[in-house]
CSV table of C-alpha atoms and ligand atoms in Angstrom, one decimal:
chain,number,residue,atom,x,y,z
A,1,UNK,CA,14.9,56.2,-0.4
A,2,UNK,CA,17.6,59.1,-1.0
A,3,UNK,CA,16.7,62.3,-2.2
A,4,UNK,CA,18.8,65.1,-3.7
A,5,UNK,CA,16.3,67.6,-3.1
A,6,UNK,CA,12.8,66.8,-5.2
A,7,UNK,CA,15.0,64.1,-7.0
A,8,UNK,CA,14.4,60.6,-6.0
A,9,UNK,CA,17.1,57.8,-6.0
A,10,UNK,CA,17.5,54.4,-5.1
A,11,UNK,CA,18.3,53.6,-1.8
A,12,UNK,CA,22.4,53.7,-1.6
A,13,UNK,CA,23.1,55.4,-5.1
A,14,UNK,CA,26.2,54.9,-7.2
A,15,UNK,CA,27.2,58.1,-8.8
A,16,UNK,CA,29.6,58.7,-11.2
A,17,UNK,CA,32.7,61.0,-9.9
A,18,UNK,CA,32.9,64.3,-12.2
A,19,UNK,CA,36.8,63.9,-13.7
A,20,UNK,CA,38.1,66.4,-16.3
A,21,UNK,CA,38.4,64.7,-19.7
A,22,UNK,CA,36.3,61.6,-18.6
A,23,UNK,CA,33.3,62.2,-17.5
A,24,UNK,CA,32.1,63.4,-21.4
A,25,UNK,CA,28.7,62.6,-22.9
A,26,UNK,CA,30.1,59.2,-24.4
A,27,UNK,CA,31.9,58.3,-21.3
A,28,UNK,CA,28.6,59.0,-18.9
A,29,UNK,CA,26.1,57.3,-21.4
A,30,UNK,CA,28.3,54.2,-20.8
A,31,UNK,CA,28.3,54.5,-17.3
A,32,UNK,CA,24.7,55.1,-17.0
A,33,UNK,CA,23.7,52.3,-19.1
A,34,UNK,CA,25.4,49.6,-16.4
A,35,UNK,CA,23.9,51.4,-13.3
A,36,UNK,CA,25.2,55.0,-12.3
A,37,UNK,CA,22.8,56.3,-10.4
A,38,UNK,CA,23.6,60.2,-11.0
A,39,UNK,CA,26.1,61.8,-13.3
A,40,UNK,CA,27.8,64.8,-13.3
A,41,UNK,CA,29.9,66.3,-15.8
A,42,UNK,CA,34.0,67.2,-15.4
A,43,UNK,CA,34.2,71.0,-13.8
A,44,UNK,CA,33.8,73.8,-15.9
A,45,UNK,CA,35.6,77.0,-15.3
A,46,UNK,CA,33.2,79.6,-14.3
A,47,UNK,CA,35.2,82.5,-16.0
A,48,UNK,CA,36.1,80.6,-19.2
A,49,UNK,CA,32.0,80.2,-19.3
A,50,UNK,CA,31.9,83.7,-18.9
A,51,UNK,CA,34.1,84.3,-21.9
A,52,UNK,CA,32.8,81.8,-23.9
A,53,UNK,CA,35.7,79.6,-24.5
A,54,UNK,CA,34.2,77.1,-26.9
A,55,UNK,CA,35.4,74.5,-24.6
A,56,UNK,CA,34.4,75.2,-21.9
A,57,UNK,CA,30.5,76.0,-23.0
A,58,UNK,CA,30.6,72.5,-25.3
A,59,UNK,CA,31.1,70.9,-21.6
A,60,UNK,CA,27.6,72.0,-21.1
A,61,UNK,CA,26.4,69.4,-23.6
A,62,UNK,CA,23.6,67.0,-21.7
A,63,UNK,CA,21.3,64.5,-22.6
A,64,UNK,CA,18.0,63.5,-21.7
A,65,UNK,CA,19.2,59.7,-21.4
A,66,UNK,CA,21.8,60.4,-19.0
A,67,UNK,CA,19.3,62.2,-16.2
A,68,UNK,CA,19.8,63.4,-13.6
A,69,UNK,CA,22.6,64.9,-14.4
A,70,UNK,CA,24.7,67.1,-12.6
A,71,UNK,CA,26.8,70.0,-14.0
A,72,UNK,CA,30.1,70.8,-11.9
A,73,UNK,CA,31.5,74.2,-12.0
A,74,UNK,CA,34.6,76.3,-10.2
A,75,UNK,CA,35.4,79.5,-9.2
A,76,UNK,CA,35.8,81.5,-6.6
A,77,UNK,CA,34.9,84.9,-7.7
A,78,UNK,CA,31.2,85.8,-6.6
A,79,UNK,CA,30.2,87.7,-10.0
A,80,UNK,CA,31.5,84.9,-12.0
A,81,UNK,CA,29.9,82.6,-10.4
A,82,UNK,CA,26.6,83.6,-10.0
A,83,UNK,CA,26.3,84.2,-13.7
A,84,UNK,CA,28.3,80.7,-14.6
A,85,UNK,CA,24.8,79.7,-13.0
A,86,UNK,CA,22.9,81.5,-15.7
A,87,UNK,CA,24.5,80.0,-18.6
A,88,UNK,CA,24.5,76.5,-17.1
A,89,UNK,CA,20.8,77.0,-16.6
A,90,UNK,CA,20.1,77.0,-20.1
A,91,UNK,CA,21.3,73.2,-20.6
A,92,UNK,CA,18.9,72.8,-17.7
A,93,UNK,CA,21.2,70.0,-15.5
A,94,UNK,CA,18.9,68.5,-13.0
A,95,UNK,CA,21.9,69.7,-10.4
A,96,UNK,CA,24.4,72.6,-10.1
A,97,UNK,CA,27.7,71.0,-8.5
A,98,UNK,CA,30.5,73.2,-7.0
A,99,UNK,CA,33.8,71.9,-6.5
A,100,UNK,CA,35.3,73.2,-3.8
A,101,UNK,CA,37.9,70.1,-4.5
A,102,UNK,CA,39.8,70.2,-7.3
A,103,UNK,CA,43.8,70.4,-5.5
A,104,UNK,CA,45.8,71.5,-8.4
A,105,UNK,CA,48.1,74.5,-8.4
A,106,UNK,CA,46.3,76.3,-11.1
A,107,UNK,CA,43.0,76.3,-9.7
A,108,UNK,CA,44.1,76.1,-6.1
A,109,UNK,CA,46.5,79.3,-6.2
A,110,UNK,CA,43.2,81.9,-7.4
A,111,UNK,CA,41.2,80.4,-5.0
A,112,UNK,CA,38.9,78.2,-6.2
A,113,UNK,CA,38.5,74.4,-5.8
A,114,UNK,CA,39.9,73.0,-2.5
A,115,UNK,CA,41.7,76.3,-2.8
A,116,UNK,CA,38.3,77.4,-0.9
A,117,UNK,CA,39.2,75.5,2.2
A,118,UNK,CA,41.4,78.2,3.6
A,119,UNK,CA,38.0,80.3,3.9
A,120,UNK,CA,35.4,78.8,5.2
A,121,UNK,CA,33.0,82.1,5.2
A,122,UNK,CA,33.6,83.2,1.7
A,123,UNK,CA,32.9,79.1,0.6
A,124,UNK,CA,29.7,79.1,2.8
A,125,UNK,CA,29.0,82.7,1.3
A,126,UNK,CA,29.5,81.8,-2.7
A,127,UNK,CA,27.5,78.7,-1.8
A,128,UNK,CA,24.4,80.8,-0.4
A,129,UNK,CA,24.7,83.0,-2.6
A,130,UNK,CA,24.4,80.4,-5.4
A,131,UNK,CA,21.3,78.8,-3.9
A,132,UNK,CA,19.4,82.1,-3.9
A,133,UNK,CA,20.0,82.6,-7.8
A,134,UNK,CA,18.4,79.5,-8.8
A,135,UNK,CA,16.2,77.0,-8.7
A,136,UNK,CA,18.4,74.0,-9.1
A,137,UNK,CA,19.5,71.9,-6.3
A,138,UNK,CA,22.9,72.9,-5.6
A,139,UNK,CA,25.1,70.3,-4.4
A,140,UNK,CA,28.8,70.6,-3.3
A,141,UNK,CA,32.0,68.1,-3.5
A,142,UNK,CA,34.7,68.1,-1.4
A,143,UNK,CA,37.7,67.2,0.4
A,144,UNK,CA,38.4,66.6,4.3
A,145,UNK,CA,39.9,70.0,4.7
A,146,UNK,CA,43.1,72.2,3.4
A,147,UNK,CA,45.4,69.5,5.6
A,148,UNK,CA,45.0,67.0,8.3
A,149,UNK,CA,45.4,69.7,11.0
A,150,UNK,CA,42.3,71.9,9.7
A,151,UNK,CA,40.0,69.4,9.1
A,152,UNK,CA,36.7,71.0,10.0
A,153,UNK,CA,34.1,68.8,8.0
A,154,UNK,CA,31.4,68.0,10.1
A,155,UNK,CA,31.0,72.3,10.8
A,156,UNK,CA,31.7,73.0,7.4
A,157,UNK,CA,29.0,70.8,5.7
A,158,UNK,CA,26.1,72.1,8.1
A,159,UNK,CA,27.0,75.4,7.5
A,160,UNK,CA,26.6,74.5,3.8
A,161,UNK,CA,23.5,72.9,4.5
A,162,UNK,CA,22.0,75.3,6.6
A,163,UNK,CA,22.5,77.7,3.7
A,164,UNK,CA,21.0,75.5,1.3
A,165,UNK,CA,22.9,73.0,0.0
A,166,UNK,CA,21.4,70.0,-0.9
A,167,UNK,CA,23.8,67.2,-1.2
A,168,UNK,CA,27.6,67.0,-0.2
A,169,UNK,CA,29.5,64.3,-1.1
A,170,UNK,CA,33.6,64.3,0.2
A,171,UNK,CA,36.5,63.0,-0.5
A,172,UNK,CA,38.4,61.4,2.1
A,173,UNK,CA,41.4,63.2,2.0
A,174,UNK,CA,42.7,66.7,2.4
A,175,UNK,CA,44.2,68.7,-0.2
A,176,UNK,CA,47.6,68.3,1.1
A,177,UNK,CA,47.5,64.6,0.4
A,178,UNK,CA,46.6,65.0,-3.0
A,179,UNK,CA,45.8,61.7,-4.1
A,180,UNK,CA,48.4,60.3,-1.9
A,181,UNK,CA,48.0,57.7,1.1
A,182,UNK,CA,44.7,56.2,1.4
A,183,UNK,CA,41.2,57.9,1.3
A,184,UNK,CA,39.9,57.8,5.3
A,185,UNK,CA,36.2,57.6,5.5
A,186,UNK,CA,35.8,58.1,9.5
A,187,UNK,CA,35.7,62.1,9.1
A,188,UNK,CA,33.0,61.7,6.1
A,189,UNK,CA,30.8,59.1,9.0
A,190,UNK,CA,31.5,62.0,11.4
A,191,UNK,CA,29.6,64.6,9.1
A,192,UNK,CA,26.5,61.8,8.7
A,193,UNK,CA,26.5,61.2,11.9
A,194,UNK,CA,25.5,65.0,13.1
A,195,UNK,CA,22.1,64.9,14.2
A,196,UNK,CA,21.8,68.1,13.1
A,197,UNK,CA,22.4,66.7,9.4
A,198,UNK,CA,19.8,66.1,6.9
A,199,UNK,CA,20.8,66.1,3.7
A,200,UNK,CA,22.6,62.8,1.7
A,201,UNK,CA,26.5,62.4,2.5
A,202,UNK,CA,27.9,61.1,-0.2
A,203,UNK,CA,31.7,59.2,-0.1
A,204,UNK,CA,34.4,59.4,-2.1
A,205,UNK,CA,37.9,57.8,-2.6
A,206,UNK,CA,38.9,54.9,-3.4
A,207,UNK,CA,35.8,52.9,-3.7
A,208,UNK,CA,37.4,50.4,-6.2
A,209,UNK,CA,35.6,47.1,-4.8
A,210,UNK,CA,32.3,46.2,-4.6
A,211,UNK,CA,33.6,44.7,-1.2
A,212,UNK,CA,34.3,48.6,-0.3
A,213,UNK,CA,31.2,50.1,-1.5
A,214,UNK,CA,29.0,47.3,0.5
A,215,UNK,CA,31.3,48.6,3.4
A,216,UNK,CA,30.8,52.2,2.9
A,217,UNK,CA,26.6,51.4,2.6
A,218,UNK,CA,26.9,48.4,6.1
A,219,UNK,CA,29.6,49.3,8.2
A,220,UNK,CA,30.1,53.5,7.6
A,221,UNK,CA,26.7,53.7,7.1
A,222,UNK,CA,26.8,56.7,4.3
A,223,UNK,CA,24.3,57.5,2.4
A,224,UNK,CA,26.1,56.5,-1.3
A,225,UNK,CA,28.7,56.3,-2.9
A,226,UNK,CA,30.8,58.4,-5.4
A,227,UNK,CA,33.1,56.5,-7.6
A,228,UNK,CA,35.5,57.6,-10.0
A,229,UNK,CA,39.2,55.8,-10.9
A,230,UNK,CA,37.7,52.7,-10.7
A,231,UNK,CA,34.6,53.2,-13.5
A,232,UNK,CA,37.7,54.7,-15.6
A,233,UNK,CA,37.7,51.7,-18.8
A,234,UNK,CA,35.6,50.2,-16.6
A,235,UNK,CA,32.1,51.3,-16.4
A,236,UNK,CA,31.1,48.2,-15.9
A,237,UNK,CA,31.7,48.7,-12.1
A,238,UNK,CA,28.4,50.2,-11.3
A,239,UNK,CA,26.6,47.1,-12.1
A,240,UNK,CA,29.3,44.8,-10.6
A,241,UNK,CA,28.7,46.6,-7.3
A,242,UNK,CA,25.0,46.5,-7.6
A,243,UNK,CA,24.9,42.7,-8.9
A,244,UNK,CA,27.2,42.6,-5.1
A,245,UNK,CA,25.0,43.9,-2.9
A,246,UNK,CA,21.6,41.7,-4.6
A,247,UNK,CA,23.5,38.2,-4.6
A,248,UNK,CA,27.1,38.8,-2.5
A,249,UNK,CA,28.5,36.9,-5.4
A,250,UNK,CA,31.0,39.1,-7.8
A,251,UNK,CA,30.1,39.0,-11.7
A,252,UNK,CA,32.0,37.2,-13.5
A,253,UNK,CA,35.0,38.9,-15.8
A,254,UNK,CA,34.2,41.9,-18.5
A,255,UNK,CA,34.9,39.7,-21.7
A,256,UNK,CA,36.5,40.8,-24.5
A,257,UNK,CA,33.5,40.9,-26.7
A,258,UNK,CA,32.3,43.3,-24.2
A,259,UNK,CA,34.8,45.4,-23.9
A,260,UNK,CA,35.4,46.0,-27.7
A,261,UNK,CA,31.9,47.0,-27.7
A,262,UNK,CA,31.7,49.3,-25.3
A,263,UNK,CA,34.7,51.0,-27.2
A,264,UNK,CA,33.3,51.1,-30.1
A,265,UNK,CA,30.1,52.7,-28.5
A,266,UNK,CA,32.0,55.3,-27.2
A,267,UNK,CA,34.1,56.2,-30.4
A,268,UNK,CA,30.9,56.4,-32.4
A,269,UNK,CA,29.0,58.4,-29.4
A,270,UNK,CA,32.1,60.5,-29.4
A,271,UNK,CA,32.1,61.2,-33.4
A,272,UNK,CA,28.1,61.7,-33.3
A,273,UNK,CA,29.2,64.2,-30.7
A,274,UNK,CA,31.6,66.7,-31.7
A,275,UNK,CA,32.1,65.6,-34.9
A,276,UNK,CA,34.7,62.6,-36.8
A,277,UNK,CA,38.1,64.3,-36.2
A,278,UNK,CA,37.7,65.8,-32.2
A,279,UNK,CA,35.9,62.1,-31.7
A,280,UNK,CA,38.8,60.3,-33.2
A,281,UNK,CA,41.1,61.9,-31.3
A,282,UNK,CA,40.1,62.4,-27.9
A,283,UNK,CA,38.7,58.7,-27.2
A,284,UNK,CA,42.5,57.5,-28.1
A,285,UNK,CA,42.8,57.6,-24.5
A,286,UNK,CA,40.9,55.9,-23.0
A,287,UNK,CA,41.8,52.3,-25.3
A,288,UNK,CA,44.9,51.2,-22.9
A,289,UNK,CA,41.7,51.4,-20.5
A,290,UNK,CA,39.4,49.2,-21.7
A,291,UNK,CA,41.7,47.2,-23.1
A,292,UNK,CA,44.1,46.9,-19.7
A,293,UNK,CA,45.7,43.0,-19.7
A,294,UNK,CA,45.6,41.8,-23.0
A,295,UNK,CA,48.6,40.7,-24.0
A,296,UNK,CA,50.8,42.5,-26.8
A,297,UNK,CA,48.0,45.3,-26.4
A,298,UNK,CA,50.9,47.5,-28.0
A,299,UNK,CA,50.9,46.5,-31.4
A,300,UNK,CA,47.3,46.9,-31.7
A,301,UNK,CA,47.3,50.3,-29.7
A,302,UNK,CA,49.3,51.7,-32.0
A,303,UNK,CA,46.8,50.3,-34.9
A,304,UNK,CA,43.8,53.0,-32.6
A,305,UNK,CA,46.0,56.1,-31.9
A,306,UNK,CA,48.1,56.5,-35.1
A,307,UNK,CA,44.9,57.1,-37.6
A,308,UNK,CA,42.4,60.1,-37.8
A,309,UNK,CA,40.0,57.7,-39.9
A,310,UNK,CA,37.3,55.9,-38.0
A,311,UNK,CA,37.3,53.0,-39.7
A,312,UNK,CA,40.4,52.1,-38.9
A,313,UNK,CA,39.8,52.2,-35.6
A,314,UNK,CA,36.8,50.4,-35.7
A,315,UNK,CA,38.8,48.1,-37.7
A,316,UNK,CA,41.8,47.5,-34.8
A,317,UNK,CA,39.0,47.0,-32.4
A,318,UNK,CA,37.8,43.8,-35.0
A,319,UNK,CA,41.4,42.7,-34.9
A,320,UNK,CA,41.1,42.3,-31.2
A,321,UNK,CA,38.2,40.7,-31.1
A,322,UNK,CA,39.2,38.0,-33.9
A,323,UNK,CA,42.3,37.4,-31.7
A,324,UNK,CA,41.8,37.4,-28.4
A,325,UNK,CA,37.5,36.5,-28.3
A,326,UNK,CA,37.8,32.7,-28.2
A,327,UNK,CA,40.2,33.5,-24.9
A,328,UNK,CA,37.2,35.6,-23.5
A,329,UNK,CA,38.6,36.3,-20.1
A,330,UNK,CA,42.2,38.3,-19.8
B,1,FMN,C1,41.2,62.1,-14.1
B,1,FMN,C2,40.7,62.8,-13.3
B,1,FMN,C3,40.0,63.8,-13.2
B,1,FMN,C4,39.2,64.4,-12.4
B,1,FMN,N1,38.8,65.9,-12.6
B,1,FMN,C5,37.7,65.6,-11.5
B,1,FMN,C6,36.9,67.1,-11.8
B,1,FMN,O1,36.8,67.5,-12.8
B,1,FMN,N2,35.9,68.1,-10.8
B,1,FMN,C7,36.2,67.4,-9.3
B,1,FMN,O2,35.6,67.5,-8.5
B,1,FMN,N3,37.1,66.3,-9.1
B,1,FMN,C8,38.0,65.6,-10.5
B,1,FMN,N4,38.5,64.4,-10.0
B,1,FMN,C9,38.6,63.9,-8.8
B,1,FMN,C10,37.4,62.6,-8.3
B,1,FMN,O3,36.1,63.2,-8.6
B,1,FMN,C11,37.8,61.9,-7.5
B,1,FMN,O4,37.4,62.6,-5.8
B,1,FMN,C12,39.0,61.3,-6.7
B,1,FMN,O5,39.2,61.0,-7.9
B,1,FMN,C13,38.7,60.6,-5.8
B,1,FMN,O6,37.7,59.8,-6.0
B,1,FMN,P1,38.3,58.2,-6.9
B,1,FMN,O7,39.2,56.9,-5.9
B,1,FMN,O8,37.1,56.9,-6.6
B,1,FMN,O9,38.5,58.1,-7.8
B,1,FMN,C14,39.3,63.8,-10.9
B,1,FMN,C15,40.1,62.9,-10.4
B,1,FMN,C16,41.1,61.9,-11.4
B,1,FMN,C17,41.3,60.7,-11.4
């Protein structure tokens, strides 16, 4: 069994990665149903929360059915981060996760996200202060280091653990790599093999097949896998991995019927959560992923993304179902 503080998780848990504009309540619910053991919100700006920016506070919405759920925040200013801990606590997440890994310029230039990898002392002191401020477990998501020449993740992880961080998820790339090249899981194993390390160490980056997840467990000996892109348009990934672990076999491909059902539920949950207008608008970006591989999908996609009326979108789903369900596999 793996534990994040007092949260008991199965052996080798699968975690849904925080993803901006993706890991919202409807998507998290779908992933949870398909076997994700822990889910995270997308990153939320501590400065935005303090200003009470509506968009930031909406990201704090979490639901009972998705527990255990972590709310992820980012920032580099101690006061703002501490204030935002208090705001986040009101949503009663199970975990508060700090983003020390985002590579994008506008975040890094303020010293936040992966920017903090240039100032490890600040990273540690910020974590320490946040641990002190809340009764909730603080976890960290980070990268291997700023660049290839400054990888000190073994030392960094130990220091974070020593100030009270309860789990660490490490993306096997440096900030300099952004998303290029292949994730390197070896340094994450070094973190795990540090005899002083006792908190869970989760691997992240490029885990996009059940075989790779198995390798992370059996060959690399890590405590769990955090899954990002492989779940986009494929919330079934968690189930596929678990089935492979249990049987050694792959599940059959996801049918059109299942894909349409997921897109339907996604849209309905989005409407229930943020209303018809925003729900219809913000779910549009997911359809290409759900229906990847369908011939001539463009024609249906146009119908799905040009109408503000949910009925039109649901009808377009029905058309896809009618036309392709006989084939089932694409
Ligand atoms: C669309 C998108 C949005 C992301 N947003 C976040 C985020 O809000 N917070 C975060 O820690 N990482 C974010 N990431 C990084 C992922 O959590 C993950 O570390 C990265 O994609 C590597 O894992 P993967 O290969 O399984 O996707 C994002 C990644 C993508 C593709």
